[in-house]
């Protein structure tokens, strides 16, 4: 049976000193989360160590927001998988739409990172999602299919147990326009069917597919009631203890 994964993507927010206090607060407010929910928080690189120490021994897992696809060396400004592993990181968000759009990351480039993360024993959270104009022109499914096929190229079937897919419609990110549970479910079902095509039915059934885009404590319950929505990747609402705690404790 699939678990749920509720993750907080803090993006470029929280200084290490703030992050440490906030993470400690979360360990307390989240300690009685249901056993079928995995909780992960992804602070900025500079706060990873402090947050890792603050959540030690708690139910919360540590995630990073990006990673370089090389072992080490002359890559100014980059962070390696080993550096992440050394501070206790388990998950790494890859291919977020902000990286695709602002930093022009391609499916091919993201695929290299996915493969490298798997090789190093990190769990990639592969983000996919369509732009508003793509949805409005009926291209959603073909865009998502390309992102999945190219992003997961050369991934072994057996490695899929370590991959999470995050469906984040770009028009819903930071806009307050959350996808309705019905629209999100329809798209998640398509994503799952595509995984069955690329791999097989078992892989599709076992893969966690998160929804992301303006998830709040008010919208989470409706989304989590859908059969193919297995959690949430939360931006803005993960920066406040009360809203993130309520999201983690969603009611089905
Ligand atoms: P918001 O929840 O702020 O819309 O951000 C979603 C997101 O991009 C998470 O990765």
Coordinates of N, CA and C and ligand atoms in Angstrom, one line a residue:
X1 N 0.8 -1.2 0.0 CA 0.0 0.0 0.0 C 0.9 1.3 0.0
X2 N 0.6 2.2 -0.9 CA 1.3 3.5 -0.9 C 1.2 4.3 0.4
X3 N 2.3 4.9 0.8 CA 2.1 5.9 1.9 C 1.9 7.3 1.3
X4 N 1.6 8.2 2.1 CA 1.5 9.6 1.7 C 2.8 10.3 2.0
X5 N 3.2 11.3 1.2 CA 4.3 12.1 1.5 C 3.9 13.5 1.5
X6 N 4.0 14.1 2.6 CA 3.7 15.6 2.7 C 5.1 16.3 2.9
X7 N 5.4 17.1 2.0 CA 6.7 17.8 2.0 C 6.6 19.3 2.0
X8 N 7.5 19.9 2.7 CA 7.5 21.4 2.7 C 8.8 21.8 1.9
X9 N 8.5 22.5 0.8 CA 9.6 23.1 0.0 C 9.7 24.6 0.4
X10 N 10.7 24.9 1.2 CA 10.8 26.2 1.8 C 11.3 27.2 0.8
X11 N 11.8 26.7 -0.4 CA 12.3 27.6 -1.4 C 13.4 28.6 -0.8
X12 N 13.5 29.8 -1.3 CA 14.6 30.7 -0.7 C 14.1 31.5 0.5
X13 N 13.7 30.7 1.5 CA 13.1 31.4 2.7 C 13.8 30.7 3.9
X14 N 13.9 31.5 5.0 CA 14.4 31.0 6.3 C 16.0 31.0 6.3
X15 N 16.5 31.9 7.2 CA 17.9 31.9 7.5 C 18.2 30.7 8.4
X16 N 19.4 30.2 8.5 CA 19.7 29.0 9.3 C 19.2 29.2 10.7
X17 N 19.4 30.4 11.3 CA 19.0 30.6 12.7 C 17.5 30.5 12.9
X18 N 16.7 31.0 11.9 CA 15.3 30.9 12.0 C 14.8 29.5 11.7
X19 N 15.5 28.9 10.8 CA 15.1 27.5 10.3 C 15.3 26.5 11.5
X20 N 16.3 26.7 12.3 CA 16.5 25.8 13.4 C 15.4 25.8 14.4
X21 N 15.0 27.0 14.7 CA 13.9 27.2 15.7 C 12.6 26.7 15.2
X22 N 12.3 27.0 13.9 CA 11.1 26.6 13.2 C 11.0 25.0 13.1
X23 N 12.2 24.4 12.7 CA 12.2 22.9 12.6 C 12.0 22.3 13.9
X24 N 12.5 22.8 15.0 CA 12.4 22.3 16.3 C 10.9 22.3 16.7
X25 N 10.3 23.4 16.4 CA 8.8 23.6 16.7 C 8.0 22.5 15.9
X26 N 8.4 22.3 14.7 CA 7.6 21.3 13.9 C 7.8 19.9 14.5
X27 N 9.0 19.5 15.0 CA 9.2 18.2 15.5 C 8.2 17.9 16.6
X28 N 7.8 19.0 17.4 CA 6.9 18.9 18.5 C 5.5 18.8 17.9
X29 N 5.1 19.7 17.0 CA 3.7 19.8 16.6 C 3.3 18.6 15.7
X30 N 4.3 17.9 15.1 CA 4.1 16.9 14.1 C 4.3 15.5 14.7
X31 N 4.7 15.4 15.9 CA 5.2 14.1 16.4 C 4.2 13.0 16.4
X32 N 2.9 13.3 16.5 CA 1.9 12.3 16.5 C 1.2 12.1 15.1
X33 N 1.9 12.3 14.1 CA 1.4 12.2 12.7 C 1.1 10.7 12.5
X34 N 0.1 10.4 11.6 CA -0.3 9.1 11.3 C 0.9 8.3 10.7
X35 N 0.9 7.0 11.0 CA 2.1 6.2 10.5 C 2.1 6.0 9.0
X36 N 1.0 6.3 8.3 CA 1.0 6.1 6.8 C 1.4 7.5 6.1
X37 N 1.8 8.4 6.9 CA 2.2 9.7 6.3 C 3.7 9.9 6.6
X38 N 4.5 10.1 5.5 CA 5.9 10.5 5.6 C 5.9 12.0 5.5
X39 N 6.7 12.6 6.4 CA 6.8 14.1 6.4 C 8.3 14.5 6.1
X40 N 8.4 15.4 5.2 CA 9.8 15.8 4.8 C 9.8 17.4 4.7
X41 N 10.9 18.0 5.0 CA 11.1 19.4 4.8 C 12.4 19.7 4.1
X42 N 12.3 20.6 3.1 CA 13.4 20.9 2.3 C 13.8 22.4 2.4
X43 N 14.7 22.7 3.4 CA 15.2 24.0 3.6 C 16.2 24.4 2.6
X44 N 16.6 25.7 2.5 CA 17.7 26.1 1.6 C 19.0 25.3 2.1
X45 N 20.0 25.3 1.2 CA 21.3 24.6 1.5 C 21.9 25.0 2.8
X46 N 21.9 26.4 3.0 CA 22.7 26.9 4.2 C 22.0 26.4 5.5
X47 N 20.7 26.0 5.5 CA 20.1 25.7 6.7 C 20.0 24.1 6.9
X48 N 20.5 23.4 5.9 CA 20.3 21.9 6.0 C 20.9 21.3 7.2
X49 N 22.1 21.8 7.6 CA 22.8 21.2 8.7 C 22.0 21.5 10.0
X50 N 21.7 22.7 10.2 CA 21.0 23.1 11.4 C 19.6 22.4 11.5
X51 N 18.9 22.3 10.4 CA 17.6 21.7 10.4 C 17.8 20.2 10.7
X52 N 18.8 19.6 10.0 CA 19.1 18.2 10.2 C 19.3 17.8 11.7
X53 N 20.0 18.7 12.4 CA 20.3 18.5 13.8 C 19.0 18.7 14.6
X54 N 18.2 19.7 14.2 CA 17.0 20.0 15.0 C 15.9 18.8 14.8
X55 N 15.9 18.1 13.7 CA 14.9 17.1 13.5 C 15.4 15.7 13.8
X56 N 16.6 15.6 14.3 CA 17.2 14.3 14.6 C 16.3 13.5 15.6
X57 N 16.0 12.3 15.3 CA 15.2 11.5 16.3 C 13.7 11.7 16.1
X58 N 13.3 12.7 15.2 CA 11.9 12.9 15.0 C 11.4 12.2 13.8
X59 N 10.1 12.3 13.5 CA 9.6 11.6 12.3 C 9.9 12.4 11.0
X60 N 10.4 13.6 11.1 CA 10.6 14.4 9.9 C 11.9 14.0 9.2
X61 N 11.8 13.9 7.9 CA 12.9 13.6 7.0 C 13.4 14.9 6.4
X62 N 14.7 14.8 6.0 CA 15.3 16.0 5.4 C 15.4 15.9 3.9
X63 N 15.1 17.0 3.2 CA 15.2 17.0 1.8 C 16.0 18.3 1.4
X64 N 16.5 18.2 0.1 CA 17.2 19.3 -0.5 C 16.4 19.8 -1.7
X65 N 16.7 21.0 -2.1 CA 15.9 21.6 -3.2 C 16.5 21.4 -4.6
X66 N 17.8 20.9 -4.6 CA 18.5 20.8 -5.9 C 19.8 20.1 -5.6
X67 N 20.5 19.7 -6.6 CA 21.8 19.0 -6.5 C 22.5 19.0 -7.8
X68 N 23.8 19.0 -7.8 CA 24.6 18.9 -9.0 C 24.7 17.4 -9.5
X69 N 24.9 17.2 -10.8 CA 24.9 15.8 -11.3 C 26.3 15.3 -11.4
X70 N 27.3 16.0 -10.8 CA 28.7 15.5 -10.9 C 29.1 15.1 -9.5
X71 N 30.1 14.2 -9.4 CA 30.7 13.7 -8.2 C 31.2 14.9 -7.3
X72 N 32.2 15.6 -7.9 CA 32.8 16.8 -7.2 C 33.7 17.5 -8.2
X73 N 34.2 18.6 -7.7 CA 35.2 19.3 -8.6 C 34.9 20.8 -8.9
X74 N 35.3 21.2 -10.1 CA 35.2 22.6 -10.4 C 33.8 23.0 -10.9
X75 N 32.9 23.1 -10.0 CA 31.5 23.5 -10.4 C 31.1 24.6 -9.4
X76 N 31.6 25.8 -9.6 CA 31.4 26.9 -8.7 C 29.9 27.2 -8.4
X77 N 29.6 27.2 -7.1 CA 28.3 27.5 -6.7 C 27.4 26.3 -6.6
X78 N 27.9 25.2 -6.8 CA 27.0 23.9 -6.9 C 27.2 23.1 -5.6
X79 N 26.3 22.2 -5.4 CA 26.3 21.4 -4.2 C 26.2 19.9 -4.6
X80 N 27.0 19.0 -4.1 CA 27.1 17.6 -4.5 C 26.2 16.7 -3.7
X81 N 25.9 15.6 -4.2 CA 25.1 14.6 -3.5 C 25.8 14.2 -2.2
X82 N 27.1 14.0 -2.2 CA 27.8 13.6 -1.0 C 27.7 14.7 0.1
X83 N 27.7 15.9 -0.3 CA 27.5 17.0 0.7 C 26.2 16.9 1.3
X84 N 25.2 16.6 0.5 CA 23.8 16.5 1.0 C 23.7 15.3 2.0
X85 N 24.3 14.1 1.5 CA 24.2 12.9 2.3 C 24.9 13.1 3.7
X86 N 26.0 13.9 3.7 CA 26.8 14.1 4.9 C 26.0 14.9 6.0
X87 N 25.0 15.7 5.6 CA 24.2 16.4 6.6 C 22.9 15.7 6.8
X88 N 22.7 14.5 6.3 CA 21.5 13.7 6.6 C 20.3 13.9 5.6
X89 N 20.6 14.4 4.4 CA 19.5 14.5 3.5 C 19.2 13.1 2.9
X90 N 17.8 12.9 2.8 CA 17.3 11.6 2.2 C 16.7 11.9 0.8
X91 N 16.0 13.0 0.7 CA 15.2 13.3 -0.5 C 15.8 14.5 -1.2
X92 N 15.7 14.5 -2.6 CA 16.1 15.7 -3.3 C 15.1 16.1 -4.3
X93 N 14.6 17.3 -4.2 CA 13.6 17.8 -5.2 C 14.4 18.2 -6.5
X94 N 14.0 17.6 -7.6 CA 14.6 17.9 -8.9 C 13.6 18.3 -10.0
X95 N 14.0 19.2 -10.8 CA 13.2 19.6 -11.9 C 12.0 20.5 -11.5
X96 N 12.1 21.2 -10.3 CA 11.0 22.1 -9.9 C 10.8 23.1 -11.0
X97 N 9.5 23.5 -11.2 CA 9.2 24.4 -12.3 C 10.0 25.7 -12.3
X98 N 10.3 26.1 -11.0 CA 11.1 27.4 -10.9 C 12.5 27.2 -11.5
X99 N 13.0 26.0 -11.4 CA 14.4 25.7 -12.0 C 14.2 25.5 -13.5
X100 N 13.1 24.9 -13.9 CA 12.9 24.7 -15.3 C 12.8 26.1 -16.0
X101 N 12.0 27.0 -15.4 CA 11.7 28.2 -16.0 C 12.7 29.3 -15.9
X102 N 13.1 29.5 -14.6 CA 14.1 30.6 -14.4 C 15.5 30.2 -14.8
X103 N 15.9 29.0 -14.5 CA 17.2 28.5 -14.8 C 17.4 27.6 -16.0
X104 N 16.3 27.5 -16.7 CA 16.2 26.9 -18.0 C 16.7 25.4 -18.0
X105 N 16.4 24.7 -16.9 CA 16.8 23.3 -16.8 C 15.9 22.5 -17.8
X106 N 16.6 21.6 -18.6 CA 15.8 20.8 -19.5 C 15.5 19.4 -19.0
X107 N 14.7 18.7 -19.6 CA 14.4 17.3 -19.2 C 15.6 16.5 -19.2
X108 N 16.5 16.7 -20.2 CA 17.7 15.9 -20.3 C 18.6 16.2 -19.1
X109 N 18.7 17.4 -18.7 CA 19.6 17.8 -17.6 C 19.0 17.3 -16.3
X110 N 17.7 17.4 -16.2 CA 17.1 16.9 -14.9 C 17.2 15.4 -14.8
X111 N 17.1 14.7 -16.0 CA 17.3 13.3 -16.0 C 18.7 12.8 -15.5
X112 N 19.7 13.6 -15.9 CA 21.1 13.3 -15.4 C 21.1 13.4 -13.8
X113 N 20.5 14.4 -13.3 CA 20.4 14.6 -11.8 C 19.7 13.4 -11.2
X114 N 18.6 13.0 -11.8 CA 17.8 11.9 -11.3 C 18.6 10.7 -11.2
X115 N 19.3 10.4 -12.3 CA 20.1 9.1 -12.3 C 21.3 9.2 -11.3
X116 N 21.9 10.4 -11.2 CA 23.0 10.6 -10.3 C 22.5 10.4 -8.8
X117 N 21.4 11.1 -8.5 CA 20.8 11.0 -7.1 C 20.6 9.5 -6.8
X118 N 20.0 8.8 -7.7 CA 19.7 7.3 -7.4 C 21.0 6.6 -7.1
X119 N 22.0 6.9 -8.0 CA 23.2 6.2 -7.8 C 23.8 6.4 -6.4
X120 N 23.6 7.7 -5.9 CA 24.2 8.0 -4.6 C 23.3 7.6 -3.5
X121 N 22.1 7.1 -3.7 CA 21.2 6.7 -2.7 C 20.3 7.8 -2.1
X122 N 20.2 8.8 -2.9 CA 19.2 9.9 -2.5 C 17.9 9.5 -3.2
X123 N 16.8 10.0 -2.7 CA 15.5 9.7 -3.3 C 15.0 11.0 -4.0
X124 N 15.0 10.9 -5.4 CA 14.6 12.1 -6.1 C 13.0 12.3 -6.0
X125 N 12.7 13.6 -5.9 CA 11.3 14.0 -6.0 C 11.2 14.7 -7.4
X126 N 10.8 14.0 -8.4 CA 10.8 14.6 -9.7 C 9.6 15.4 -10.0
X127 N 9.8 16.7 -10.2 CA 8.6 17.6 -10.4 C 8.3 17.7 -11.9
X128 N 7.0 17.7 -12.1 CA 6.5 17.8 -13.5 C 5.3 18.8 -13.4
X129 N 4.9 19.4 -14.5 CA 3.7 20.2 -14.5 C 3.6 21.1 -15.8
X130 N 2.4 21.4 -16.1 CA 2.2 22.2 -17.4 C 2.0 23.7 -17.1
X131 N 2.3 24.5 -18.0 CA 2.0 25.9 -17.9 C 0.5 26.2 -18.2
X132 N 0.0 27.4 -17.8 CA -1.4 27.7 -18.1 C -1.7 27.6 -19.6
X133 N -0.9 28.2 -20.4 CA -1.2 28.1 -21.8 C -1.2 26.7 -22.4
X134 N -0.4 25.8 -21.8 CA -0.4 24.4 -22.2 C -1.7 23.8 -21.8
X135 N -2.2 24.0 -20.6 CA -3.5 23.5 -20.2 C -4.6 24.0 -21.1
X136 N -4.6 25.3 -21.3 CA -5.7 25.9 -22.1 C -5.7 25.5 -23.5
X137 N -4.5 25.1 -24.0 CA -4.5 24.6 -25.4 C -4.5 23.1 -25.5
X138 N -4.9 22.4 -24.4 CA -5.1 21.0 -24.5 C -3.8 20.2 -24.5
X139 N -2.7 20.8 -24.1 CA -1.4 20.0 -24.2 C -0.9 19.4 -22.9
X140 N -1.8 19.5 -21.9 CA -1.3 19.0 -20.6 C -0.7 17.6 -20.6
X141 N -1.5 16.7 -21.2 CA -1.0 15.3 -21.1 C 0.3 15.1 -21.9
X142 N 0.4 15.7 -23.1 CA 1.6 15.5 -23.9 C 2.8 16.1 -23.2
X143 N 2.6 17.3 -22.5 CA 3.7 17.9 -21.8 C 4.2 17.0 -20.6
X144 N 3.2 16.5 -19.9 CA 3.5 15.6 -18.7 C 4.2 14.3 -19.2
X145 N 3.7 13.8 -20.3 CA 4.3 12.5 -20.8 C 5.7 12.7 -21.2
X146 N 6.0 13.8 -21.9 CA 7.4 14.1 -22.3 C 8.3 14.3 -21.0
X147 N 7.8 15.0 -20.0 CA 8.6 15.2 -18.8 C 8.9 13.9 -18.1
X148 N 7.9 13.0 -18.1 CA 8.1 11.7 -17.5 C 9.0 10.8 -18.3
X149 N 8.7 10.7 -19.6 CA 9.6 9.8 -20.4 C 11.0 10.3 -20.4
X150 N 11.2 11.6 -20.6 CA 12.6 12.1 -20.6 C 13.3 12.2 -19.3
X151 N 12.5 12.6 -18.3 CA 13.0 12.7 -16.9 C 13.4 11.4 -16.3
X152 N 12.7 10.3 -16.7 CA 12.9 9.0 -16.1 C 13.7 8.1 -17.1
X153 N 14.3 8.6 -18.1 CA 15.0 7.8 -19.1 C 16.2 7.0 -18.4
X154 N 16.3 5.8 -18.7 CA 17.3 4.9 -18.2 C 17.2 4.6 -16.7
X155 N 16.0 5.0 -16.1 CA 15.8 4.6 -14.7 C 15.4 3.2 -14.7
X156 N 16.0 2.3 -13.8 CA 15.7 0.9 -13.7 C 14.3 0.8 -13.0
X157 N 13.6 -0.2 -13.4 CA 12.3 -0.4 -12.8 C 12.4 -0.5 -11.3
X158 N 13.5 -1.2 -10.9 CA 13.7 -1.5 -9.5 C 14.0 -0.2 -8.7
X159 N 14.5 0.8 -9.4 CA 14.8 2.1 -8.7 C 13.6 3.0 -8.5
X160 N 12.5 2.6 -9.2 CA 11.3 3.4 -9.1 C 10.7 3.5 -7.6
X161 N 11.1 2.5 -6.8 CA 10.6 2.5 -5.5 C 11.3 3.7 -4.7
X162 N 12.3 4.2 -5.2 CA 13.0 5.3 -4.5 C 12.7 6.7 -5.2
X163 N 11.8 6.7 -6.1 CA 11.4 8.0 -6.8 C 10.0 8.4 -6.4
X164 N 9.9 9.7 -6.2 CA 8.5 10.3 -6.0 C 8.3 11.2 -7.1
X165 N 7.0 11.2 -7.6 CA 6.7 12.2 -8.6 C 5.8 13.3 -8.0
X166 N 6.2 14.5 -8.3 CA 5.4 15.7 -7.8 C 4.7 16.3 -9.0
X167 N 3.4 16.2 -9.1 CA 2.7 16.9 -10.1 C 2.3 18.3 -9.6
X168 N 3.0 19.3 -10.2 CA 2.7 20.7 -9.8 C 2.4 21.6 -11.0
X169 N 1.1 21.8 -11.3 CA 0.7 22.6 -12.4 C 1.3 24.0 -12.2
X170 N 2.0 24.5 -13.1 CA 2.7 25.8 -12.9 C 1.7 26.9 -12.6
X171 N 0.5 26.9 -13.2 CA -0.5 27.9 -13.0 C -1.0 27.9 -11.5
X172 N -0.7 26.9 -10.8 CA -1.2 26.8 -9.4 C -0.2 27.1 -8.4
X173 N 1.1 27.3 -8.8 CA 2.2 27.5 -7.9 C 2.3 29.0 -7.5
X174 N 2.1 29.2 -6.2 CA 2.2 30.6 -5.6 C 1.1 31.5 -6.1
X175 N 0.1 31.0 -6.7 CA -1.0 31.9 -7.2 C -2.2 31.9 -6.4
X176 N -2.3 30.9 -5.5 CA -3.6 30.8 -4.7 C -4.6 30.1 -5.5
X177 N -4.3 29.7 -6.7 CA -5.3 29.0 -7.5 C -5.0 27.5 -7.5
X178 N -5.5 26.8 -6.4 CA -5.2 25.4 -6.3 C -6.1 24.6 -7.3
X179 N -5.6 23.6 -7.9 CA -6.4 22.8 -8.8 C -7.5 22.1 -8.0
X180 N -8.7 22.0 -8.6 CA -9.8 21.3 -7.9 C -9.4 19.9 -7.7
X181 N -9.9 19.2 -6.7 CA -9.6 17.8 -6.5 C -9.9 17.0 -7.7
X182 N -10.9 17.3 -8.5 CA -11.3 16.6 -9.7 C -10.3 16.7 -10.8
X183 N -9.9 18.0 -11.0 CA -8.9 18.2 -12.1 C -7.5 17.6 -11.7
X184 N -7.2 17.7 -10.4 CA -5.9 17.1 -10.0 C -6.0 15.6 -10.1
X185 N -7.1 15.0 -9.7 CA -7.2 13.6 -9.7 C -7.1 13.1 -11.2
X186 N -7.8 13.7 -12.1 CA -7.8 13.3 -13.5 C -6.3 13.3 -14.0
X187 N -5.6 14.3 -13.6 CA -4.2 14.4 -14.1 C -3.3 13.4 -13.4
X188 N -3.5 13.2 -12.1 CA -2.7 12.2 -11.4 C -3.0 10.8 -12.0
X189 N -4.2 10.5 -12.4 CA -4.5 9.2 -13.0 C -3.8 9.1 -14.3
X190 N -3.7 10.2 -15.1 CA -2.9 10.1 -16.3 C -1.5 9.9 -16.0
X191 N -0.9 10.5 -15.0 CA 0.5 10.3 -14.7 C 0.7 8.8 -14.3
X192 N -0.2 8.3 -13.5 CA 0.0 6.9 -13.1 C -0.1 6.0 -14.3
X193 N -1.1 6.2 -15.2 CA -1.2 5.4 -16.4 C 0.1 5.5 -17.2
X194 N 0.7 6.7 -17.3 CA 1.9 6.8 -18.0 C 3.0 6.1 -17.4
X195 N 3.1 6.0 -16.1 CA 4.1 5.2 -15.4 C 3.9 3.7 -15.7
X196 N 2.7 3.3 -15.8 CA 2.4 1.9 -16.2 C 2.9 1.6 -17.6
X197 N 2.7 2.6 -18.5 CA 3.2 2.5 -19.9 C 4.7 2.4 -19.9
X198 N 5.4 3.3 -19.2 CA 6.9 3.4 -19.2 C 7.5 2.1 -18.5
X199 N 6.9 1.8 -17.4 CA 7.4 0.7 -16.6 C 6.4 -0.5 -16.6
X200 N 5.6 -0.6 -15.6 CA 4.5 -1.6 -15.6 C 3.5 -1.2 -14.5
X201 N 2.5 -2.0 -14.4 CA 1.3 -1.6 -13.6 C 1.8 -1.6 -12.1
X202 N 2.6 -2.5 -11.7 CA 3.1 -2.6 -10.3 C 3.8 -1.3 -9.9
X203 N 4.7 -0.9 -10.8 CA 5.5 0.3 -10.5 C 4.5 1.5 -10.4
X204 N 3.6 1.5 -11.3 CA 2.6 2.6 -11.3 C 1.8 2.7 -10.0
X205 N 1.4 1.5 -9.6 CA 0.6 1.4 -8.4 C 1.4 1.7 -7.1
X206 N 2.7 1.5 -7.1 CA 3.5 1.7 -5.9 C 4.1 3.1 -5.8
X207 N 4.1 3.9 -6.9 CA 4.8 5.2 -6.9 C 3.9 6.2 -6.2
X208 N 4.6 7.0 -5.3 CA 3.9 8.1 -4.7 C 3.8 9.3 -5.7
X209 N 2.6 9.8 -5.9 CA 2.5 10.9 -6.8 C 1.9 12.1 -5.9
X210 N 2.7 13.1 -5.7 CA 2.2 14.2 -4.8 C 1.6 15.3 -5.7
X211 N 0.7 16.1 -5.1 CA 0.2 17.3 -5.8 C 0.9 18.5 -5.2
X212 N 1.2 19.5 -6.0 CA 1.7 20.7 -5.5 C 1.2 21.9 -6.2
X213 N 1.0 23.0 -5.5 CA 0.5 24.2 -6.1 C -0.6 24.8 -5.3
X214 N -0.3 25.8 -4.4 CA -1.2 26.5 -3.5 C -2.0 25.6 -2.6
X215 N -1.3 24.5 -2.2 CA -2.0 23.6 -1.1 C -2.0 24.4 0.2
X216 N -3.2 24.4 0.8 CA -3.3 25.0 2.2 C -4.0 24.1 3.1
X217 N -4.1 24.5 4.4 CA -4.9 23.7 5.3 C -6.4 23.6 4.9
X218 N -6.8 24.6 4.1 CA -8.2 24.5 3.7 C -8.5 23.6 2.5
X219 N -7.4 23.4 1.6 CA -7.7 22.6 0.4 C -7.1 21.2 0.6
X220 N -6.3 20.9 1.6 CA -5.6 19.6 1.6 C -6.6 18.4 1.7
X221 N -7.6 18.5 2.5 CA -8.4 17.3 2.8 C -9.1 16.8 1.5
X222 N -9.6 17.8 0.7 CA -10.3 17.4 -0.5 C -9.4 16.7 -1.5
X223 N -8.1 17.2 -1.6 CA -7.2 16.7 -2.5 C -6.8 15.2 -2.0
X224 N -6.5 15.1 -0.7 CA -6.1 13.8 -0.3 C -7.1 12.7 -0.3
X225 N -8.4 13.1 -0.5 CA -9.5 12.1 -0.6 C -9.4 11.4 -2.0
X226 N -8.7 12.0 -2.9 CA -8.7 11.4 -4.3 C -7.8 10.2 -4.3
X227 N -8.2 9.1 -5.0 CA -7.4 7.9 -5.0 C -6.0 7.9 -5.5
X228 N -5.7 8.8 -6.5 CA -4.4 8.9 -7.0 C -3.5 10.0 -6.5
X229 N -4.0 10.7 -5.5 CA -3.2 11.8 -4.9 C -2.6 11.3 -3.6
X230 N -1.3 11.2 -3.6 CA -0.6 10.5 -2.4 C 0.3 11.5 -1.6
X231 N -0.2 12.7 -1.5 CA 0.5 13.6 -0.7 C 0.6 15.0 -1.3
X232 N 1.4 15.9 -0.7 CA 1.5 17.2 -1.2 C 2.9 17.8 -1.1
X233 N 3.3 18.6 -2.1 CA 4.5 19.4 -2.0 C 4.1 20.8 -1.8
X234 N 4.4 21.3 -0.6 CA 3.8 22.5 -0.2 C 4.8 23.6 -0.1
X235 N 4.5 24.8 -0.7 CA 5.5 25.9 -0.7 C 5.1 26.9 0.5
X236 N 4.4 27.9 0.1 CA 4.0 29.0 1.1 C 3.5 28.5 2.4
X237 N 2.5 27.5 2.4 CA 1.9 27.1 3.6 C 2.8 26.2 4.5
X238 N 4.0 25.9 3.9 CA 4.9 25.1 4.8 C 5.8 25.9 5.7
X239 N 5.6 27.3 5.5 CA 6.5 28.2 6.3 C 5.8 28.6 7.6
X240 N 4.6 28.1 7.8 CA 4.0 28.5 9.1 C 3.7 27.2 9.8
X241 N 4.0 27.1 11.1 CA 3.9 25.9 11.8 C 2.4 25.4 11.9
X242 N 1.5 26.3 12.1 CA 0.1 25.9 12.3 C -0.5 25.3 11.0
X243 N -0.2 26.0 9.9 CA -0.8 25.5 8.6 C -0.1 24.2 8.1
X244 N 1.2 24.1 8.3 CA 1.9 22.9 7.8 C 1.5 21.7 8.7
X245 N 1.4 22.0 10.0 CA 0.9 20.9 10.9 C -0.5 20.4 10.5
X246 N -1.3 21.3 10.2 CA -2.7 20.9 9.8 C -2.7 20.1 8.5
X247 N -1.8 20.5 7.6 CA -1.7 19.9 6.3 C -1.2 18.4 6.5
X248 N -0.2 18.3 7.3 CA 0.4 17.0 7.6 C -0.7 16.1 8.3
X249 N -1.6 16.7 9.0 CA -2.6 15.9 9.7 C -3.9 16.0 9.0
X250 N -3.9 15.9 7.6 CA -5.1 16.0 6.8 C -6.1 14.9 7.2
X251 N -7.3 15.2 6.8 CA -8.4 14.3 7.1 C -8.9 13.7 5.8
X252 N -9.0 12.4 5.8 CA -9.5 11.8 4.5 C -10.9 11.5 4.6
Ligands
LIG1 P1 3.0 27.0 -3.2 O1 2.4 26.0 -2.3 O2 3.5 28.2 -2.6 O3 2.0 27.3 -4.3 O4 4.3 26.3 -3.9 C1 4.2 25.1 -4.4 C2 5.5 24.6 -4.8 O5 6.1 25.1 -5.8 C3 6.1 23.5 -4.0 O6 7.2 23.0 -4.6

